[in-house]
Short mmCIF file of C-alpha atoms in Angstrom, two decimals:
data_model
loop_
_atom_site.label_atom_id
_atom_site.label_comp_id
_atom_site.label_asym_id
_atom_site.label_seq_id
_atom_site.Cartn_x
_atom_site.Cartn_y
_atom_site.Cartn_z
CA UNK A 41 23.05 -11.51 47.74
CA UNK A 42 21.43 -9.89 45.17
CA UNK A 43 18.12 -8.17 44.86
CA UNK A 44 16.38 -6.86 41.74
CA UNK A 45 12.61 -5.20 42.01
CA UNK A 46 10.19 -4.87 39.25
CA UNK A 47 6.83 -3.35 38.59
CA UNK A 48 4.62 -2.55 35.93
CA UNK A 49 3.71 1.07 34.61
CA UNK A 50 0.14 1.76 35.52
CA UNK A 51 -0.28 3.92 32.48
CA UNK A 52 1.63 2.24 29.77
CA UNK A 53 1.74 -1.55 31.00
CA UNK A 54 5.48 -1.52 30.37
CA UNK A 55 7.63 -3.78 32.93
CA UNK A 56 10.13 -1.64 34.49
CA UNK A 57 13.04 -2.88 36.78
CA UNK A 58 15.89 -1.84 38.66
CA UNK A 59 18.84 -3.40 41.47
CA UNK A 60 18.11 -2.67 44.90
CA UNK A 61 21.11 -4.59 46.43
CA UNK A 62 24.29 -6.69 45.47
CA UNK A 63 25.44 -6.94 49.11
CA UNK A 64 28.28 -9.06 50.81
CA UNK A 65 26.57 -11.80 52.76
CA UNK A 66 29.14 -13.36 54.92
CA UNK A 67 28.66 -16.90 56.60
CA UNK A 68 26.75 -18.87 57.92
CA UNK A 69 24.31 -18.51 54.98
CA UNK A 70 21.46 -20.10 57.29
CA UNK A 71 17.38 -19.29 56.58
CA UNK A 72 17.44 -17.00 59.49
CA UNK A 73 20.31 -14.93 58.27
CA UNK A 74 18.67 -14.81 54.77
CA UNK A 75 15.52 -13.15 56.33
CA UNK A 76 17.27 -10.78 58.30
CA UNK A 77 19.34 -9.52 55.22
CA UNK A 78 16.12 -9.24 52.74
CA UNK A 79 14.35 -7.42 55.51
CA UNK A 80 17.04 -5.21 55.97
CA UNK A 81 17.11 -4.20 52.18
CA UNK A 82 13.57 -3.92 52.23
CA UNK A 83 13.60 -1.72 55.21
CA UNK A 84 16.37 0.60 53.45
CA UNK A 85 14.36 1.16 50.40
CA UNK A 86 10.79 1.91 52.35
CA UNK A 87 9.18 -1.59 51.19
CA UNK A 88 6.70 -2.90 53.24
CA UNK A 89 5.06 -6.91 52.91
CA UNK A 90 1.73 -5.09 51.59
CA UNK A 91 3.71 -3.46 48.59
CA UNK A 92 5.64 -6.44 47.31
CA UNK A 93 3.38 -8.82 45.36
CA UNK A 94 6.10 -11.64 45.77
CA UNK A 95 9.60 -12.46 45.76
CA UNK A 96 10.95 -15.17 42.99
CA UNK A 97 13.67 -17.20 44.26
CA UNK A 98 15.57 -20.45 43.39
CA UNK A 99 15.19 -23.77 44.66
CA UNK A 100 17.64 -23.80 47.41
CA UNK A 101 16.87 -25.18 50.75
CA UNK A 102 18.03 -22.31 52.89
CA UNK A 103 15.50 -19.78 50.80
CA UNK A 104 12.73 -22.26 51.10
CA UNK A 105 12.61 -22.18 54.60
CA UNK A 106 13.31 -18.63 54.96
CA UNK A 107 10.28 -18.03 53.45
CA UNK A 108 8.36 -20.84 55.17
CA UNK A 109 9.22 -19.67 58.74
CA UNK A 110 8.88 -15.98 57.87
CA UNK A 111 6.17 -15.74 55.50
CA UNK A 112 2.06 -15.52 56.11
CA UNK A 113 1.32 -17.11 52.71
CA UNK A 114 3.50 -19.30 50.62
CA UNK A 115 2.86 -19.28 46.64
CA UNK A 116 4.58 -22.47 45.32
CA UNK A 117 3.40 -25.47 43.87
CA UNK A 118 4.54 -27.97 46.50
CA UNK A 119 7.66 -29.31 44.82
CA UNK A 120 10.11 -27.76 46.77
CA UNK A 121 10.91 -31.10 48.61
CA UNK A 122 12.10 -32.61 45.52
CA UNK A 123 14.37 -30.05 44.44
CA UNK A 124 16.30 -29.66 48.18
CA UNK A 125 18.74 -32.17 46.83
CA UNK A 126 19.09 -31.21 43.24
CA UNK A 127 19.73 -27.52 43.61
CA UNK A 128 22.73 -25.96 41.82
CA UNK A 129 25.86 -26.09 44.55
CA UNK A 130 26.62 -22.33 43.19
CA UNK A 131 23.86 -21.08 45.32
CA UNK A 132 24.20 -20.52 49.18
CA UNK A 133 24.80 -23.53 51.48
CA UNK A 134 22.58 -24.18 54.50
CA UNK A 135 23.85 -24.22 58.04
CA UNK A 136 23.32 -27.47 59.65
CA UNK A 137 22.46 -25.66 62.94
CA UNK A 138 18.96 -24.42 62.77
CA UNK A 139 18.53 -21.11 64.55
CA UNK A 140 15.73 -20.21 66.59
CA UNK A 141 14.55 -16.62 66.58
CA UNK A 142 11.77 -16.40 68.77
CA UNK A 143 10.11 -13.11 68.97
CA UNK A 144 11.17 -11.89 65.70
CA UNK A 145 9.19 -9.40 64.01
CA UNK A 146 10.67 -10.05 60.62
CA UNK A 147 7.77 -10.77 57.90
CA UNK A 148 8.63 -11.87 54.30
CA UNK A 149 6.35 -11.77 51.24
CA UNK A 150 5.10 -14.68 49.60
CA UNK A 151 7.46 -16.59 47.33
CA UNK A 152 7.47 -18.12 44.01
CA UNK A 153 9.79 -20.73 42.87
CA UNK A 154 12.07 -19.88 39.87
CA UNK A 155 10.15 -21.63 36.83
CA UNK A 156 13.57 -21.38 34.79
CA UNK A 157 15.43 -23.14 37.45
CA UNK A 158 13.04 -25.89 37.67
CA UNK A 159 12.95 -26.44 33.87
CA UNK A 160 16.70 -26.52 33.70
CA UNK A 161 16.47 -29.47 36.29
CA UNK A 162 14.08 -31.20 33.85
CA UNK A 163 16.97 -30.95 31.27
CA UNK A 164 19.71 -32.04 33.41
CA UNK A 165 19.08 -34.24 36.44
CA UNK A 166 16.09 -36.11 34.95
CA UNK A 167 17.28 -36.30 31.30
CA UNK A 168 21.04 -37.41 32.83
CA UNK A 169 19.34 -40.03 34.91
CA UNK A 170 17.68 -41.48 32.08
CA UNK A 171 21.04 -41.39 30.54
CA UNK A 172 23.05 -43.12 33.23
CA UNK A 173 20.41 -46.03 33.68
CA UNK A 174 20.71 -47.29 29.99
CA UNK A 175 24.54 -48.33 29.27
CA UNK A 176 24.23 -48.20 25.42
CA UNK A 177 22.88 -44.36 25.68
CA UNK A 178 25.40 -43.71 28.30
CA UNK A 179 28.17 -44.67 26.11
CA UNK A 180 27.15 -43.01 23.00
CA UNK A 181 26.30 -39.57 25.12
CA UNK A 182 29.91 -39.83 26.66
CA UNK A 183 31.63 -40.65 23.42
CA UNK A 184 29.66 -37.53 21.83
CA UNK A 185 30.03 -35.16 24.55
CA UNK A 186 33.96 -35.88 24.75
CA UNK A 187 34.25 -34.97 21.08
CA UNK A 188 32.24 -31.88 21.30
CA UNK A 189 34.15 -30.74 24.59
CA UNK A 190 37.56 -31.16 22.46
CA UNK A 191 36.17 -29.25 20.06
CA UNK A 192 35.13 -26.53 22.05
CA UNK A 193 38.40 -26.24 23.78
CA UNK A 194 40.35 -26.25 20.90
CA UNK A 195 38.14 -23.19 19.53
CA UNK A 196 39.51 -21.19 22.28
CA UNK A 197 43.08 -21.29 21.00
CA UNK A 198 44.08 -18.64 18.85
CA UNK A 199 45.43 -20.86 16.00
CA UNK A 200 42.33 -23.08 15.91
CA UNK A 201 39.87 -20.06 15.99
CA UNK A 202 41.87 -18.70 12.86
CA UNK A 203 41.25 -22.09 11.07
CA UNK A 204 37.40 -21.86 12.15
CA UNK A 205 36.93 -18.32 10.84
CA UNK A 206 38.38 -19.82 7.29
CA UNK A 207 36.22 -22.72 7.20
CA UNK A 208 32.99 -21.74 8.62
CA UNK A 209 33.13 -18.15 8.86
CA UNK A 210 31.89 -17.99 12.54
CA UNK A 211 33.17 -18.38 15.95
CA UNK A 212 31.97 -21.79 17.70
CA UNK A 213 29.94 -21.07 20.73
CA UNK A 214 31.14 -22.50 24.00
CA UNK A 215 28.80 -23.74 26.99
CA UNK A 216 28.60 -22.00 30.10
CA UNK A 217 28.67 -24.19 33.02
CA UNK A 218 25.81 -22.76 34.78
CA UNK A 219 23.34 -22.35 32.20
CA UNK A 220 22.05 -25.45 30.34
CA UNK A 221 20.31 -24.09 27.60
CA UNK A 222 23.81 -22.46 26.53
CA UNK A 223 24.60 -26.36 26.16
CA UNK A 224 21.71 -26.78 23.83
CA UNK A 225 22.57 -23.44 21.80
CA UNK A 226 26.28 -24.91 21.44
CA UNK A 227 24.94 -28.54 20.07
CA UNK A 228 22.35 -26.59 18.14
CA UNK A 229 25.22 -24.73 16.39
CA UNK A 230 27.21 -28.11 15.54
CA UNK A 231 23.90 -29.90 14.35
CA UNK A 232 23.56 -26.98 11.82
CA UNK A 233 27.04 -27.52 10.70
CA UNK A 234 26.94 -31.28 10.31
CA UNK A 235 28.10 -31.47 6.55
CA UNK A 236 31.15 -29.23 7.61
CA UNK A 237 32.18 -31.16 11.01
CA UNK A 238 34.39 -33.56 9.46
CA UNK A 239 36.67 -31.17 7.68
CA UNK A 240 36.76 -28.86 11.34
CA UNK A 241 37.69 -32.00 13.07
CA UNK A 242 40.29 -32.82 10.59
CA UNK A 243 41.78 -29.34 10.41
CA UNK A 244 42.25 -29.09 13.97
CA UNK A 245 43.31 -33.07 14.30
CA UNK A 246 40.60 -34.16 16.41
CA UNK A 247 38.97 -37.31 16.38
CA UNK A 248 36.08 -37.37 13.81
CA UNK A 249 32.51 -37.66 14.80
CA UNK A 250 30.83 -40.96 13.55
CA UNK A 251 27.58 -40.82 11.66
CA UNK A 252 25.76 -42.06 14.96
CA UNK A 253 27.05 -39.61 17.11
CA UNK A 254 26.04 -37.02 15.00
CA UNK A 255 22.39 -38.32 14.47
CA UNK A 256 22.41 -38.49 18.28
CA UNK A 257 23.14 -34.85 18.64
CA UNK A 258 20.32 -33.74 16.12
CA UNK A 259 17.95 -36.22 18.07
CA UNK A 260 18.86 -34.53 21.59
CA UNK A 261 18.53 -31.27 20.33
CA UNK A 262 14.94 -32.09 18.97
CA UNK A 263 13.58 -33.67 22.32
CA UNK A 264 15.14 -30.94 24.50
CA UNK A 265 14.30 -27.83 21.92
CA UNK A 266 10.92 -27.09 24.01
CA UNK A 267 12.33 -26.91 27.30
CA UNK A 268 15.37 -24.63 25.77
CA UNK A 269 13.42 -22.16 24.06
CA UNK A 270 10.76 -22.25 27.11
CA UNK A 271 13.84 -21.24 29.08
CA UNK A 272 14.99 -18.22 26.94
CA UNK A 273 11.40 -16.97 26.88
CA UNK A 274 10.99 -16.91 30.50
CA UNK A 275 14.15 -15.55 31.40
CA UNK A 276 14.33 -12.98 28.42
CA UNK A 277 16.27 -9.77 28.81
CA UNK A 278 12.90 -7.78 28.44
CA UNK A 279 11.39 -9.63 31.78
CA UNK A 280 8.00 -11.28 30.40
CA UNK A 281 4.82 -11.15 32.97
CA UNK A 282 3.90 -13.83 34.99
CA UNK A 283 0.86 -14.75 32.71
CA UNK A 284 3.25 -16.30 30.00
CA UNK A 285 4.05 -19.00 32.18
CA UNK A 286 0.91 -21.33 31.97
CA UNK A 287 0.70 -21.12 28.42
CA UNK A 288 4.73 -21.65 27.97
CA UNK A 289 4.25 -25.03 30.16
CA UNK A 290 1.25 -26.25 28.32
CA UNK A 291 3.05 -25.63 25.00
CA UNK A 292 6.16 -27.67 26.01
CA UNK A 293 4.14 -30.56 27.51
CA UNK A 294 2.24 -30.64 23.78
CA UNK A 295 5.36 -30.48 22.21
CA UNK A 296 6.99 -33.17 24.20
CA UNK A 297 3.97 -35.67 23.83
CA UNK A 298 4.27 -34.95 19.99
CA UNK A 299 7.47 -35.77 19.77
CA UNK A 300 6.29 -39.28 21.52
CA UNK A 301 5.00 -40.03 17.79
CA UNK A 302 8.24 -39.15 16.13
CA UNK A 303 10.69 -42.26 14.99
CA UNK A 304 13.55 -41.68 17.56
CA UNK A 305 16.34 -44.14 17.29
CA UNK A 306 18.71 -43.06 20.28
CA UNK A 307 16.78 -40.58 22.54
CA UNK A 308 13.46 -42.05 23.18
CA UNK A 309 14.46 -42.61 26.63
CA UNK A 310 15.30 -39.23 27.27
CA UNK A 311 12.31 -38.15 25.89
CA UNK A 312 10.29 -40.17 28.32
CA UNK A 313 12.30 -39.11 31.34
CA UNK A 314 11.94 -35.34 30.08
CA UNK A 315 8.14 -35.67 29.91
CA UNK A 316 7.87 -37.74 33.18
CA UNK A 317 10.15 -35.10 34.98
CA UNK A 318 8.32 -31.90 33.48
CA UNK A 319 4.68 -33.09 34.45
CA UNK A 320 5.68 -34.13 38.10
CA UNK A 321 7.70 -30.88 38.90
CA UNK A 322 4.88 -28.93 37.31
CA UNK A 323 1.93 -31.10 38.36
CA UNK A 324 0.17 -28.09 40.22
CA UNK A 325 0.27 -26.09 37.17
CA UNK A 326 -0.47 -28.63 34.56
CA UNK A 327 -3.63 -29.66 36.43
CA UNK A 328 -4.42 -26.03 37.48
CA UNK A 329 -4.83 -26.76 41.15
CA UNK A 330 -5.97 -23.90 43.67
CA UNK A 331 -2.34 -23.00 44.61
CA UNK A 332 -1.61 -21.52 41.09
CA UNK A 333 -4.51 -19.31 41.37
CA UNK A 334 -2.52 -16.17 40.86
CA UNK A 335 -0.51 -17.70 37.71
CA UNK A 336 -4.37 -18.49 36.33
CA UNK A 337 -5.58 -14.69 36.89
CA UNK A 338 -2.15 -13.58 35.67
CA UNK A 339 -2.67 -15.42 32.23
CA UNK A 340 -6.60 -14.92 31.90
CA UNK A 341 -6.26 -11.18 32.43
CA UNK A 342 -3.77 -10.92 29.53
CA UNK A 343 -5.31 -9.82 26.32
CA UNK A 344 -3.24 -12.07 24.28
CA UNK A 345 -3.97 -15.31 26.07
CA UNK A 346 -7.31 -14.91 27.83
CA UNK A 347 -9.08 -18.60 27.57
CA UNK A 348 -7.26 -19.59 24.41
CA UNK A 349 -4.30 -21.27 26.32
CA UNK A 350 -6.74 -23.91 28.10
CA UNK A 351 -6.49 -27.15 26.83
CA UNK A 352 -9.71 -29.11 25.58
CA UNK A 353 -9.30 -31.44 28.71
CA UNK A 354 -9.59 -28.28 31.11
CA UNK A 355 -12.45 -26.39 29.67
CA UNK A 356 -14.55 -27.39 32.16
CA UNK A 357 -12.67 -24.99 34.42
CA UNK A 358 -14.10 -22.13 32.35
CA UNK A 359 -16.56 -21.27 34.97
CA UNK A 360 -14.26 -21.64 37.96
CA UNK A 361 -11.81 -19.02 36.23
CA UNK A 362 -14.50 -16.53 35.68
CA UNK A 363 -15.62 -16.87 39.58
CA UNK A 364 -11.72 -16.53 40.18
CA UNK A 365 -11.57 -13.08 38.64
CA UNK A 366 -14.55 -11.82 40.62
CA UNK A 367 -13.50 -13.11 43.66
CA UNK A 368 -9.77 -11.42 42.99
CA UNK A 369 -11.25 -8.47 42.22
CA UNK A 370 -13.78 -8.54 45.19
CA UNK A 371 -10.86 -9.24 47.75
CA UNK A 372 -8.74 -6.58 46.28
CA UNK A 373 -11.42 -3.85 46.67
CA UNK A 374 -11.87 -3.20 42.98
CA UNK A 375 -15.55 -4.00 41.92
CA UNK A 376 -16.49 -0.59 42.87
CA UNK A 377 -14.33 0.67 40.06
CA UNK A 378 -15.34 -0.96 37.28
CA UNK A 379 -17.54 -0.22 34.44
CA UNK A 380 -19.27 -1.83 31.48
CA UNK A 381 -16.81 -1.65 28.26
CA UNK A 382 -17.30 -1.52 24.56
CA UNK A 383 -15.48 -3.85 22.41
CA UNK A 384 -14.00 -3.54 18.82
CA UNK A 385 -11.83 -5.62 16.70
CA UNK A 386 -8.11 -4.93 15.93
CA UNK A 387 -4.78 -6.61 14.49
CA UNK A 388 -4.03 -10.39 14.24
CA UNK A 389 -0.90 -11.40 15.78
CA UNK A 390 0.10 -14.94 16.68
CA UNK A 391 3.16 -16.39 18.54
CA UNK A 392 3.78 -19.80 16.87
CA UNK A 393 5.41 -21.12 20.01
CA UNK A 394 2.21 -21.46 22.10
CA UNK A 395 -0.23 -24.25 21.33
CA UNK A 396 -4.00 -23.03 21.77
CA UNK A 397 -7.18 -25.38 21.64
CA UNK A 398 -9.20 -22.74 19.83
CA UNK A 399 -8.97 -23.59 15.98
CA UNK A 400 -12.19 -24.45 14.79
CA UNK A 401 -13.78 -24.60 18.66
CA UNK A 402 -15.99 -22.07 20.40
CA UNK A 403 -13.83 -21.20 23.29
CA UNK A 404 -15.66 -18.30 24.52
CA UNK A 405 -17.10 -18.02 27.90
CA UNK A 406 -20.75 -19.54 28.32
CA UNK A 407 -23.38 -17.14 28.79
CA UNK A 408 -24.88 -19.51 31.39
CA UNK A 409 -21.63 -18.52 33.85
CA UNK A 410 -23.34 -15.01 34.56
CA UNK A 411 -26.33 -15.62 36.91
CA UNK A 412 -26.53 -12.10 37.80
CA UNK A 413 -25.31 -9.18 35.13
CA UNK A 414 -23.50 -6.96 37.04
CA UNK A 415 -21.10 -4.59 36.00
CA UNK A 416 -17.97 -6.74 36.51
CA UNK A 417 -19.61 -9.84 35.21
CA UNK A 418 -20.29 -7.92 32.15
CA UNK A 419 -16.85 -6.40 31.52
CA UNK A 420 -15.26 -9.62 32.29
CA UNK A 421 -17.31 -11.32 29.74
CA UNK A 422 -16.86 -8.59 27.18
CA UNK A 423 -13.03 -8.87 27.71
CA UNK A 424 -12.84 -12.59 27.33
CA UNK A 425 -14.83 -12.28 23.98
CA UNK A 426 -12.96 -9.52 22.62
CA UNK A 427 -10.91 -10.60 19.86
CA UNK A 428 -7.89 -7.76 20.46
CA UNK A 429 -4.56 -9.10 21.81
CA UNK A 430 -2.70 -6.15 22.39
CA UNK A 431 -2.26 -4.84 25.96
CA UNK A 432 -3.99 -1.25 24.39
CA UNK A 433 -6.94 -3.27 24.55
CA UNK A 434 -6.94 -3.11 28.54
CA UNK A 435 -7.85 0.57 28.53
CA UNK A 436 -11.46 -0.58 27.55
CA UNK A 437 -11.81 -2.58 30.69
CA UNK A 438 -10.61 -0.72 33.80
CA UNK A 439 -11.20 -3.69 35.99
CA UNK A 440 -9.32 -5.89 34.20
CA UNK A 441 -6.32 -3.69 33.68
CA UNK A 442 -6.28 -3.39 37.39
CA UNK A 443 -5.95 -7.30 37.67
CA UNK A 444 -3.69 -7.46 35.07
CA UNK A 445 -1.00 -5.27 36.91
CA UNK A 446 -1.45 -6.98 40.22
CA UNK A 447 -0.86 -10.43 39.06
CA UNK A 448 1.57 -10.16 35.98
CA UNK A 449 3.93 -7.98 38.33
CA UNK A 450 5.56 -11.08 39.41
CA UNK A 451 8.08 -12.41 37.42
CA UNK A 452 8.34 -16.34 36.50
CA UNK A 453 12.08 -16.53 36.56
CA UNK A 454 14.80 -14.98 38.90
CA UNK A 455 17.34 -14.68 35.82
CA UNK A 456 17.53 -11.01 36.53
CA UNK A 457 19.70 -11.29 39.80
CA UNK A 458 22.19 -13.53 37.67
CA UNK A 459 22.62 -10.79 35.00
CA UNK A 460 23.22 -8.47 38.30
CA UNK A 461 25.86 -10.98 39.19
CA UNK A 462 27.13 -10.76 35.68
CA UNK A 463 27.38 -6.79 36.41
CA UNK A 464 29.43 -7.69 39.70
CA UNK A 465 31.94 -9.82 37.40
CA UNK A 466 32.70 -6.87 35.05
CA UNK A 467 33.40 -4.33 37.82
CA UNK A 468 35.09 -6.56 40.24
CA UNK A 469 38.18 -7.21 37.78
CA UNK A 470 41.55 -8.04 39.00
CA UNK A 471 43.26 -4.56 38.81
CA UNK A 472 40.01 -3.54 41.45
CA UNK A 473 40.34 -6.09 44.31
CA UNK A 474 40.73 -3.19 46.49
CA UNK A 475 37.10 -2.23 46.34
CA UNK A 476 35.49 -2.10 49.57
CA UNK A 477 31.93 -4.30 49.68
CA UNK A 478 30.10 -0.93 49.87
CA UNK A 479 31.85 0.66 46.98
CA UNK A 480 31.51 -2.75 44.97
CA UNK A 481 27.71 -2.45 45.59
CA UNK A 482 27.13 1.15 44.54
CA UNK A 483 29.13 0.37 41.52
CA UNK A 484 27.36 -2.74 40.54
CA UNK A 485 23.76 -0.78 41.15
CA UNK A 486 24.79 2.11 39.29
CA UNK A 487 25.88 -0.08 36.40
CA UNK A 488 22.82 -2.33 36.58
CA UNK A 489 20.02 0.78 36.65
#
């Protein structure tokens, strides 16, 4: 069981992280045992439920049930039941015999699903299902991937690697079985080597790619590029803020919809299945339902996004979002700490990945939203109209800064735990098989921290 902790420094607003545990977890891996082990780790570090904003986990059924049974508030978009049969089997396995824990005092913090795991399911489960449903597409995919696999296997042999370095002056990337976006990266590299592939396959004595197969690789990468980029962004090495999740999801939806107008010869079915699966799995986020209010608050309090990410079809939500800010401040007892703030303009720094609807359109907050101009309301209005996009601008808005720290502390991905397991693989080498579980955990935590 890997557990990491993440927080935002209140002064610098920088993300800080640490590893708490990489603990041996003996069977059975039931939901109750998961709850007990998490409670044990929290107690060991003096972490109470009030101190923890949320816990991010993958979509495995036993994790879902652990937080359902021992949690007061569930932060989820209601799609967990869809994932139960689609989860990665490399995660813990549920015990068929459920345990009754009457009188148990365990209370777990709110849970949030790992967004990158769900995005991976879109590009694997949903896309692969559409491939299987169309025989012609299935045959084309099978023949293409078979030749790609043969090439990647050959690139791992010393002589073949030497030939490759002479032909293309680089090594070929090989996909990782538990990371879908690594497959995308490998196919993208082959697409860039389009003109050199015939010479490579001939030199390695492998079957040549047909032109239709090369076109299939190009289209496959075009269709799934938005998903791959979003996964990389949300699980980046420098853990991003939770406020980046909603703009990323809306950007992915817009890019997939734009691809529908392109003339795809082979991957149109994959595109339709990907878009449908994406909109189904993230429906509550894309519709701004009330159960994703924390994600909305995280985004709107981020200086780079504010309300610029809001699509035109959802501009009617501005008033609700404004009231949401004030209600959150009131619930957290922050209203007395806010003061009216002044604004100023600074630099312009755009990120081309995101799709904003504010070009040529006034996307500022309507003044009619403010029936009574309290200090909190004035500060909120000034912040939303401030053109600055850097985190330093939050110093001018003490209330918004506190809300930013509270709602952006959460991560959109559980990838840091996977990196923790990578450290475990580095430590637990064949010549160190005699390490006790306790010593292994100490070494892994030290390596990570």
